[in-house]
Amino acid sequence: DVNLAFANELSIICHQNKVNVRELINLANYHPRVNILQPGCGVGGHCIAVDPWFLIADNPQTTPLIQAARKVNDLKKEWVYQKILSKINYMENKLNRSIITACFGISYKPNVNDLRESPAMNIVERLIQKNPNMLTIEPNLSSYPSIKLSSINEAIAKADLLVFLVSHKEFKNLDLQNKEILDFCGIQRF
């Protein structure tokens, strides 16, 4: 959780300074004792997003780093959500119409169908509340009760904005020329 918090915080700093975070991490990781993880849209799953709270609850005075990591990782999904809303608003104002947004990935990590504590799922659910016609793509699920899932091809064909939240293998090497993209998981290589 602490290592992921560092990567997520670094991604926000890089965004503010117009630096490609993935290129920066790639360069830093050339050092033999450096292994910065890849940032995402938060931290999910049944372990990392939950277990630190047990340490914090039993040791509130001696866990400031763990508490800070939880705060950073929980706030990252809000940061991502706000960036998506900002881009949607910008595009709608520019085009003078409503746009179609497609969100790629709702699981808590790549190449699984597990949605437990998924920050991507949280982000998508909130976006759907604002726009029920949004497209959601999750290749590791055939269906989901509260969300209509779309295919990759349908999303690329119909959407004005493609938002990548989870770096599933199916999302890599897609032909995305002439598409507006927000990439929060490293689908696009630098």
JSON list of C-alpha atoms in Angstrom, two decimals:
[
{"chain": "A", "resi": 1, "resn": "ASP", "atom": "CA", "xyz": [0.00, 0.00, 0.00]},
{"chain": "A", "resi": 2, "resn": "VAL", "atom": "CA", "xyz": [2.85, 2.37, 0.85]},
{"chain": "A", "resi": 3, "resn": "ASN", "atom": "CA", "xyz": [4.69, 1.56, -2.39]},
{"chain": "A", "resi": 4, "resn": "LEU", "atom": "CA", "xyz": [1.53, 2.06, -4.44]},
{"chain": "A", "resi": 5, "resn": "ALA", "atom": "CA", "xyz": [0.80, 5.32, -2.61]},
{"chain": "A", "resi": 6, "resn": "PHE", "atom": "CA", "xyz": [4.23, 6.59, -3.61]},
{"chain": "A", "resi": 7, "resn": "ALA", "atom": "CA", "xyz": [3.58, 5.71, -7.27]},
{"chain": "A", "resi": 8, "resn": "ASN", "atom": "CA", "xyz": [0.10, 7.25, -7.17]},
{"chain": "A", "resi": 9, "resn": "GLU", "atom": "CA", "xyz": [1.33, 10.45, -5.52]},
{"chain": "A", "resi": 10, "resn": "LEU", "atom": "CA", "xyz": [4.19, 10.63, -8.01]},
{"chain": "A", "resi": 11, "resn": "SER", "atom": "CA", "xyz": [1.67, 10.39, -10.86]},
{"chain": "A", "resi": 12, "resn": "ILE", "atom": "CA", "xyz": [-0.22, 13.42, -9.54]},
{"chain": "A", "resi": 13, "resn": "ILE", "atom": "CA", "xyz": [3.01, 15.40, -9.16]},
{"chain": "A", "resi": 14, "resn": "CYS", "atom": "CA", "xyz": [4.07, 14.44, -12.69]},
{"chain": "A", "resi": 15, "resn": "HIS", "atom": "CA", "xyz": [0.68, 15.46, -14.09]},
{"chain": "A", "resi": 16, "resn": "GLN", "atom": "CA", "xyz": [0.97, 18.88, -12.44]},
{"chain": "A", "resi": 17, "resn": "ASN", "atom": "CA", "xyz": [4.45, 19.32, -13.88]},
{"chain": "A", "resi": 18, "resn": "LYS", "atom": "CA", "xyz": [3.63, 17.93, -17.35]},
{"chain": "A", "resi": 19, "resn": "VAL", "atom": "CA", "xyz": [6.03, 15.00, -16.95]},
{"chain": "A", "resi": 20, "resn": "ASN", "atom": "CA", "xyz": [5.23, 11.50, -18.24]},
{"chain": "A", "resi": 21, "resn": "VAL", "atom": "CA", "xyz": [5.10, 9.49, -15.02]},
{"chain": "A", "resi": 22, "resn": "ARG", "atom": "CA", "xyz": [5.63, 6.15, -16.73]},
{"chain": "A", "resi": 23, "resn": "GLU", "atom": "CA", "xyz": [8.72, 7.39, -18.54]},
{"chain": "A", "resi": 24, "resn": "LEU", "atom": "CA", "xyz": [10.04, 8.83, -15.27]},
{"chain": "A", "resi": 25, "resn": "ILE", "atom": "CA", "xyz": [9.44, 5.54, -13.43]},
{"chain": "A", "resi": 26, "resn": "ASN", "atom": "CA", "xyz": [11.00, 3.55, -16.26]},
{"chain": "A", "resi": 27, "resn": "LEU", "atom": "CA", "xyz": [14.14, 5.70, -16.10]},
{"chain": "A", "resi": 28, "resn": "ALA", "atom": "CA", "xyz": [14.32, 5.58, -12.29]},
{"chain": "A", "resi": 29, "resn": "ASN", "atom": "CA", "xyz": [13.91, 1.80, -12.31]},
{"chain": "A", "resi": 30, "resn": "TYR", "atom": "CA", "xyz": [17.12, 1.43, -14.32]},
{"chain": "A", "resi": 31, "resn": "HIS", "atom": "CA", "xyz": [18.92, 1.86, -10.99]},
{"chain": "A", "resi": 32, "resn": "PRO", "atom": "CA", "xyz": [19.53, -1.62, -9.53]},
{"chain": "A", "resi": 33, "resn": "ARG", "atom": "CA", "xyz": [18.04, -0.77, -6.11]},
{"chain": "A", "resi": 34, "resn": "VAL", "atom": "CA", "xyz": [14.99, 1.13, -7.37]},
{"chain": "A", "resi": 35, "resn": "ASN", "atom": "CA", "xyz": [11.68, -0.53, -8.15]},
{"chain": "A", "resi": 36, "resn": "ILE", "atom": "CA", "xyz": [8.92, 2.06, -8.28]},
{"chain": "A", "resi": 37, "resn": "LEU", "atom": "CA", "xyz": [5.56, 0.43, -8.94]},
{"chain": "A", "resi": 38, "resn": "GLN", "atom": "CA", "xyz": [3.17, 1.61, -11.65]},
{"chain": "A", "resi": 39, "resn": "PRO", "atom": "CA", "xyz": [0.44, 4.06, -10.60]},
{"chain": "A", "resi": 40, "resn": "GLY", "atom": "CA", "xyz": [-3.23, 3.42, -11.22]},
{"chain": "A", "resi": 41, "resn": "CYS", "atom": "CA", "xyz": [-6.59, 4.89, -10.31]},
{"chain": "A", "resi": 42, "resn": "GLY", "atom": "CA", "xyz": [-6.27, 3.81, -6.67]},
{"chain": "A", "resi": 43, "resn": "VAL", "atom": "CA", "xyz": [-5.80, 0.55, -4.81]},
{"chain": "A", "resi": 44, "resn": "GLY", "atom": "CA", "xyz": [-8.34, -2.24, -4.58]},
{"chain": "A", "resi": 45, "resn": "GLY", "atom": "CA", "xyz": [-8.75, -5.90, -3.81]},
{"chain": "A", "resi": 46, "resn": "HIS", "atom": "CA", "xyz": [-9.54, -7.79, -0.67]},
{"chain": "A", "resi": 47, "resn": "CYS", "atom": "CA", "xyz": [-6.08, -7.39, 0.92]},
{"chain": "A", "resi": 48, "resn": "ILE", "atom": "CA", "xyz": [-4.19, -4.18, 0.22]},
{"chain": "A", "resi": 49, "resn": "ALA", "atom": "CA", "xyz": [-7.22, -1.90, 0.35]},
{"chain": "A", "resi": 50, "resn": "VAL", "atom": "CA", "xyz": [-8.49, -3.47, 3.59]},
{"chain": "A", "resi": 51, "resn": "ASP", "atom": "CA", "xyz": [-5.73, -5.03, 5.71]},
{"chain": "A", "resi": 52, "resn": "PRO", "atom": "CA", "xyz": [-3.81, -1.82, 6.53]},
{"chain": "A", "resi": 53, "resn": "TRP", "atom": "CA", "xyz": [-6.88, -0.61, 8.42]},
{"chain": "A", "resi": 54, "resn": "PHE", "atom": "CA", "xyz": [-6.41, -3.49, 10.90]},
{"chain": "A", "resi": 55, "resn": "LEU", "atom": "CA", "xyz": [-2.86, -2.30, 11.65]},
{"chain": "A", "resi": 56, "resn": "ILE", "atom": "CA", "xyz": [-4.09, 1.29, 11.94]},
{"chain": "A", "resi": 57, "resn": "ALA", "atom": "CA", "xyz": [-6.96, 0.35, 14.27]},
{"chain": "A", "resi": 58, "resn": "ASP", "atom": "CA", "xyz": [-4.66, -1.55, 16.65]},
{"chain": "A", "resi": 59, "resn": "ASN", "atom": "CA", "xyz": [-1.78, 0.95, 16.43]},
{"chain": "A", "resi": 60, "resn": "PRO", "atom": "CA", "xyz": [-3.16, 4.42, 15.64]},
{"chain": "A", "resi": 61, "resn": "GLN", "atom": "CA", "xyz": [-0.24, 6.33, 17.19]},
{"chain": "A", "resi": 62, "resn": "THR", "atom": "CA", "xyz": [2.52, 4.35, 15.48]},
{"chain": "A", "resi": 63, "resn": "THR", "atom": "CA", "xyz": [1.19, 4.04, 11.92]},
{"chain": "A", "resi": 64, "resn": "PRO", "atom": "CA", "xyz": [1.39, 7.53, 10.39]},
{"chain": "A", "resi": 65, "resn": "LEU", "atom": "CA", "xyz": [3.02, 6.25, 7.19]},
{"chain": "A", "resi": 66, "resn": "ILE", "atom": "CA", "xyz": [0.42, 3.51, 6.71]},
{"chain": "A", "resi": 67, "resn": "GLN", "atom": "CA", "xyz": [-2.37, 6.01, 7.42]},
{"chain": "A", "resi": 68, "resn": "ALA", "atom": "CA", "xyz": [-0.91, 8.44, 4.91]},
{"chain": "A", "resi": 69, "resn": "ALA", "atom": "CA", "xyz": [-0.64, 5.69, 2.28]},
{"chain": "A", "resi": 70, "resn": "ARG", "atom": "CA", "xyz": [-4.30, 4.76, 2.78]},
{"chain": "A", "resi": 71, "resn": "LYS", "atom": "CA", "xyz": [-5.28, 8.42, 2.43]},
{"chain": "A", "resi": 72, "resn": "VAL", "atom": "CA", "xyz": [-3.25, 8.90, -0.77]},
{"chain": "A", "resi": 73, "resn": "ASN", "atom": "CA", "xyz": [-4.61, 5.74, -2.37]},
{"chain": "A", "resi": 74, "resn": "ASP", "atom": "CA", "xyz": [-8.20, 6.50, -1.39]},
{"chain": "A", "resi": 75, "resn": "LEU", "atom": "CA", "xyz": [-7.88, 10.07, -2.71]},
{"chain": "A", "resi": 76, "resn": "LYS", "atom": "CA", "xyz": [-6.36, 8.92, -6.02]},
{"chain": "A", "resi": 77, "resn": "LYS", "atom": "CA", "xyz": [-9.72, 7.56, -7.23]},
{"chain": "A", "resi": 78, "resn": "GLU", "atom": "CA", "xyz": [-11.31, 10.95, -6.48]},
{"chain": "A", "resi": 79, "resn": "TRP", "atom": "CA", "xyz": [-8.51, 12.69, -8.39]},
{"chain": "A", "resi": 80, "resn": "VAL", "atom": "CA", "xyz": [-9.07, 10.37, -11.38]},
{"chain": "A", "resi": 81, "resn": "TYR", "atom": "CA", "xyz": [-12.84, 10.89, -11.22]},
{"chain": "A", "resi": 82, "resn": "GLN", "atom": "CA", "xyz": [-12.38, 14.69, -11.24]},
{"chain": "A", "resi": 83, "resn": "LYS", "atom": "CA", "xyz": [-9.94, 14.49, -14.18]},
{"chain": "A", "resi": 84, "resn": "ILE", "atom": "CA", "xyz": [-12.50, 12.50, -16.18]},
{"chain": "A", "resi": 85, "resn": "LEU", "atom": "CA", "xyz": [-15.32, 14.93, -15.37]},
{"chain": "A", "resi": 86, "resn": "SER", "atom": "CA", "xyz": [-13.11, 17.86, -16.32]},
{"chain": "A", "resi": 87, "resn": "LYS", "atom": "CA", "xyz": [-12.23, 16.27, -19.68]},
{"chain": "A", "resi": 88, "resn": "ILE", "atom": "CA", "xyz": [-15.89, 15.45, -20.40]},
{"chain": "A", "resi": 89, "resn": "ASN", "atom": "CA", "xyz": [-16.92, 19.03, -19.61]},
{"chain": "A", "resi": 90, "resn": "TYR", "atom": "CA", "xyz": [-14.11, 20.43, -21.75]},
{"chain": "A", "resi": 91, "resn": "MET", "atom": "CA", "xyz": [-15.01, 18.24, -24.72]},
{"chain": "A", "resi": 92, "resn": "GLU", "atom": "CA", "xyz": [-18.74, 18.93, -24.44]},
{"chain": "A", "resi": 93, "resn": "ASN", "atom": "CA", "xyz": [-18.11, 22.68, -24.36]},
{"chain": "A", "resi": 94, "resn": "LYS", "atom": "CA", "xyz": [-15.71, 22.45, -27.29]},
{"chain": "A", "resi": 95, "resn": "LEU", "atom": "CA", "xyz": [-18.02, 20.26, -29.39]},
{"chain": "A", "resi": 96, "resn": "ASN", "atom": "CA", "xyz": [-21.20, 21.95, -28.14]},
{"chain": "A", "resi": 97, "resn": "ARG", "atom": "CA", "xyz": [-22.92, 18.60, -27.55]},
{"chain": "A", "resi": 98, "resn": "SER", "atom": "CA", "xyz": [-23.05, 15.68, -25.14]},
{"chain": "A", "resi": 99, "resn": "ILE", "atom": "CA", "xyz": [-20.27, 13.18, -25.68]},
{"chain": "A", "resi": 100, "resn": "ILE", "atom": "CA", "xyz": [-20.11, 9.43, -25.32]},
{"chain": "A", "resi": 101, "resn": "THR", "atom": "CA", "xyz": [-17.50, 8.25, -22.84]},
{"chain": "A", "resi": 102, "resn": "ALA", "atom": "CA", "xyz": [-16.21, 4.68, -22.66]},
{"chain": "A", "resi": 103, "resn": "CYS", "atom": "CA", "xyz": [-14.45, 3.40, -19.54]},
{"chain": "A", "resi": 104, "resn": "PHE", "atom": "CA", "xyz": [-12.15, 0.44, -20.02]},
{"chain": "A", "resi": 105, "resn": "GLY", "atom": "CA", "xyz": [-11.77, -1.85, -17.01]},
{"chain": "A", "resi": 106, "resn": "ILE", "atom": "CA", "xyz": [-13.66, -2.13, -13.73]},
{"chain": "A", "resi": 107, "resn": "SER", "atom": "CA", "xyz": [-11.77, -4.91, -11.92]},
{"chain": "A", "resi": 108, "resn": "TYR", "atom": "CA", "xyz": [-9.35, -4.03, -9.14]},
{"chain": "A", "resi": 109, "resn": "LYS", "atom": "CA", "xyz": [-6.28, -5.13, -11.10]},
{"chain": "A", "resi": 110, "resn": "PRO", "atom": "CA", "xyz": [-5.38, -6.25, -14.63]},
{"chain": "A", "resi": 111, "resn": "ASN", "atom": "CA", "xyz": [-6.56, -9.53, -16.12]},
{"chain": "A", "resi": 112, "resn": "VAL", "atom": "CA", "xyz": [-8.91, -10.63, -13.34]},
{"chain": "A", "resi": 113, "resn": "ASN", "atom": "CA", "xyz": [-12.69, -10.57, -12.88]},
{"chain": "A", "resi": 114, "resn": "ASP", "atom": "CA", "xyz": [-12.49, -9.55, -9.22]},
{"chain": "A", "resi": 115, "resn": "LEU", "atom": "CA", "xyz": [-14.27, -6.30, -8.37]},
{"chain": "A", "resi": 116, "resn": "ARG", "atom": "CA", "xyz": [-13.68, -6.25, -4.60]},
{"chain": "A", "resi": 117, "resn": "GLU", "atom": "CA", "xyz": [-12.82, -2.72, -3.44]},
{"chain": "A", "resi": 118, "resn": "SER", "atom": "CA", "xyz": [-12.12, -1.78, -7.06]},
{"chain": "A", "resi": 119, "resn": "PRO", "atom": "CA", "xyz": [-11.34, 1.93, -7.44]},
{"chain": "A", "resi": 120, "resn": "ALA", "atom": "CA", "xyz": [-12.17, 1.66, -11.16]},
{"chain": "A", "resi": 121, "resn": "MET", "atom": "CA", "xyz": [-15.60, 0.24, -10.33]},
{"chain": "A", "resi": 122, "resn": "ASN", "atom": "CA", "xyz": [-16.20, 3.08, -7.88]},
{"chain": "A", "resi": 123, "resn": "ILE", "atom": "CA", "xyz": [-15.25, 5.65, -10.52]},
{"chain": "A", "resi": 124, "resn": "VAL", "atom": "CA", "xyz": [-17.45, 4.05, -13.19]},
{"chain": "A", "resi": 125, "resn": "GLU", "atom": "CA", "xyz": [-20.47, 3.78, -10.90]},
{"chain": "A", "resi": 126, "resn": "ARG", "atom": "CA", "xyz": [-20.18, 7.48, -10.08]},
{"chain": "A", "resi": 127, "resn": "LEU", "atom": "CA", "xyz": [-19.80, 8.40, -13.76]},
{"chain": "A", "resi": 128, "resn": "ILE", "atom": "CA", "xyz": [-22.87, 6.33, -14.68]},
{"chain": "A", "resi": 129, "resn": "GLN", "atom": "CA", "xyz": [-24.91, 8.29, -12.12]},
{"chain": "A", "resi": 130, "resn": "LYS", "atom": "CA", "xyz": [-24.09, 11.42, -14.13]},
{"chain": "A", "resi": 131, "resn": "ASN", "atom": "CA", "xyz": [-24.49, 9.72, -17.54]},
{"chain": "A", "resi": 132, "resn": "PRO", "atom": "CA", "xyz": [-26.37, 6.40, -17.68]},
{"chain": "A", "resi": 133, "resn": "ASN", "atom": "CA", "xyz": [-25.50, 6.00, -21.39]},
{"chain": "A", "resi": 134, "resn": "MET", "atom": "CA", "xyz": [-21.79, 5.71, -20.69]},
{"chain": "A", "resi": 135, "resn": "LEU", "atom": "CA", "xyz": [-20.08, 2.64, -22.15]},
{"chain": "A", "resi": 136, "resn": "THR", "atom": "CA", "xyz": [-18.29, 0.23, -19.82]},
{"chain": "A", "resi": 137, "resn": "ILE", "atom": "CA", "xyz": [-15.86, -2.42, -21.02]},
{"chain": "A", "resi": 138, "resn": "GLU", "atom": "CA", "xyz": [-14.68, -5.31, -18.84]},
{"chain": "A", "resi": 139, "resn": "PRO", "atom": "CA", "xyz": [-13.37, -8.25, -20.89]},
{"chain": "A", "resi": 140, "resn": "ASN", "atom": "CA", "xyz": [-13.07, -10.49, -17.83]},
{"chain": "A", "resi": 141, "resn": "LEU", "atom": "CA", "xyz": [-16.82, -10.47, -17.18]},
{"chain": "A", "resi": 142, "resn": "SER", "atom": "CA", "xyz": [-19.64, -11.61, -19.45]},
{"chain": "A", "resi": 143, "resn": "SER", "atom": "CA", "xyz": [-22.19, -9.54, -17.53]},
{"chain": "A", "resi": 144, "resn": "TYR", "atom": "CA", "xyz": [-22.69, -7.49, -14.39]},
{"chain": "A", "resi": 145, "resn": "PRO", "atom": "CA", "xyz": [-26.06, -6.88, -12.69]},
{"chain": "A", "resi": 146, "resn": "SER", "atom": "CA", "xyz": [-25.99, -3.08, -12.38]},
{"chain": "A", "resi": 147, "resn": "ILE", "atom": "CA", "xyz": [-23.88, -2.17, -15.43]},
{"chain": "A", "resi": 148, "resn": "LYS", "atom": "CA", "xyz": [-24.42, -2.89, -19.11]},
{"chain": "A", "resi": 149, "resn": "LEU", "atom": "CA", "xyz": [-21.11, -4.05, -20.53]},
{"chain": "A", "resi": 150, "resn": "SER", "atom": "CA", "xyz": [-20.02, -3.13, -24.04]},
{"chain": "A", "resi": 151, "resn": "SER", "atom": "CA", "xyz": [-17.45, -4.65, -26.36]},
{"chain": "A", "resi": 152, "resn": "ILE", "atom": "CA", "xyz": [-14.09, -3.08, -27.10]},
{"chain": "A", "resi": 153, "resn": "ASN", "atom": "CA", "xyz": [-15.00, -2.59, -30.76]},
{"chain": "A", "resi": 154, "resn": "GLU", "atom": "CA", "xyz": [-18.33, -0.96, -29.94]},
{"chain": "A", "resi": 155, "resn": "ALA", "atom": "CA", "xyz": [-16.66, 1.42, -27.52]},
{"chain": "A", "resi": 156, "resn": "ILE", "atom": "CA", "xyz": [-13.94, 2.45, -29.96]},
{"chain": "A", "resi": 157, "resn": "ALA", "atom": "CA", "xyz": [-16.50, 2.97, -32.72]},
{"chain": "A", "resi": 158, "resn": "LYS", "atom": "CA", "xyz": [-19.05, 4.94, -30.67]},
{"chain": "A", "resi": 159, "resn": "ALA", "atom": "CA", "xyz": [-17.15, 6.83, -27.98]},
{"chain": "A", "resi": 160, "resn": "ASP", "atom": "CA", "xyz": [-15.78, 10.33, -28.21]},
{"chain": "A", "resi": 161, "resn": "LEU", "atom": "CA", "xyz": [-13.59, 9.80, -25.13]},
{"chain": "A", "resi": 162, "resn": "LEU", "atom": "CA", "xyz": [-11.82, 6.57, -24.15]},
{"chain": "A", "resi": 163, "resn": "VAL", "atom": "CA", "xyz": [-10.86, 6.29, -20.48]},
{"chain": "A", "resi": 164, "resn": "PHE", "atom": "CA", "xyz": [-8.48, 3.49, -19.50]},
{"chain": "A", "resi": 165, "resn": "LEU", "atom": "CA", "xyz": [-8.73, 2.58, -15.82]},
{"chain": "A", "resi": 166, "resn": "VAL", "atom": "CA", "xyz": [-7.31, -0.99, -15.75]},
{"chain": "A", "resi": 167, "resn": "SER", "atom": "CA", "xyz": [-4.55, -2.25, -18.05]},
{"chain": "A", "resi": 168, "resn": "HIS", "atom": "CA", "xyz": [-6.10, -5.52, -19.20]},
{"chain": "A", "resi": 169, "resn": "LYS", "atom": "CA", "xyz": [-4.12, -7.34, -21.88]},
{"chain": "A", "resi": 170, "resn": "GLU", "atom": "CA", "xyz": [-7.05, -6.93, -24.31]},
{"chain": "A", "resi": 171, "resn": "PHE", "atom": "CA", "xyz": [-6.60, -3.16, -24.19]},
{"chain": "A", "resi": 172, "resn": "LYS", "atom": "CA", "xyz": [-2.99, -3.15, -25.29]},
{"chain": "A", "resi": 173, "resn": "ASN", "atom": "CA", "xyz": [-2.03, -2.52, -28.91]},
{"chain": "A", "resi": 174, "resn": "LEU", "atom": "CA", "xyz": [-5.46, -1.25, -29.95]},
{"chain": "A", "resi": 175, "resn": "ASP", "atom": "CA", "xyz": [-5.68, 1.12, -32.90]},
{"chain": "A", "resi": 176, "resn": "LEU", "atom": "CA", "xyz": [-6.68, 4.33, -31.12]},
{"chain": "A", "resi": 177, "resn": "GLN", "atom": "CA", "xyz": [-5.64, 6.88, -33.72]},
{"chain": "A", "resi": 178, "resn": "ASN", "atom": "CA", "xyz": [-7.70, 10.05, -33.75]},
{"chain": "A", "resi": 179, "resn": "LYS", "atom": "CA", "xyz": [-9.32, 9.21, -30.41]},
{"chain": "A", "resi": 180, "resn": "GLU", "atom": "CA", "xyz": [-9.36, 11.35, -27.29]},
{"chain": "A", "resi": 181, "resn": "ILE", "atom": "CA", "xyz": [-7.83, 9.23, -24.53]},
{"chain": "A", "resi": 182, "resn": "LEU", "atom": "CA", "xyz": [-7.33, 9.47, -20.79]},
{"chain": "A", "resi": 183, "resn": "ASP", "atom": "CA", "xyz": [-4.90, 6.77, -19.71]},
{"chain": "A", "resi": 184, "resn": "PHE", "atom": "CA", "xyz": [-4.69, 6.14, -15.96]},
{"chain": "A", "resi": 185, "resn": "CYS", "atom": "CA", "xyz": [-3.11, 2.68, -16.16]},
{"chain": "A", "resi": 186, "resn": "GLY", "atom": "CA", "xyz": [-0.33, 2.77, -18.76]},
{"chain": "A", "resi": 187, "resn": "ILE", "atom": "CA", "xyz": [-2.06, 1.37, -21.84]},
{"chain": "A", "resi": 188, "resn": "GLN", "atom": "CA", "xyz": [-0.28, 3.89, -24.01]},
{"chain": "A", "resi": 189, "resn": "ARG", "atom": "CA", "xyz": [3.45, 3.56, -24.08]},
{"chain": "A", "resi": 190, "resn": "PHE", "atom": "CA", "xyz": [5.52, 6.69, -23.84]}
]
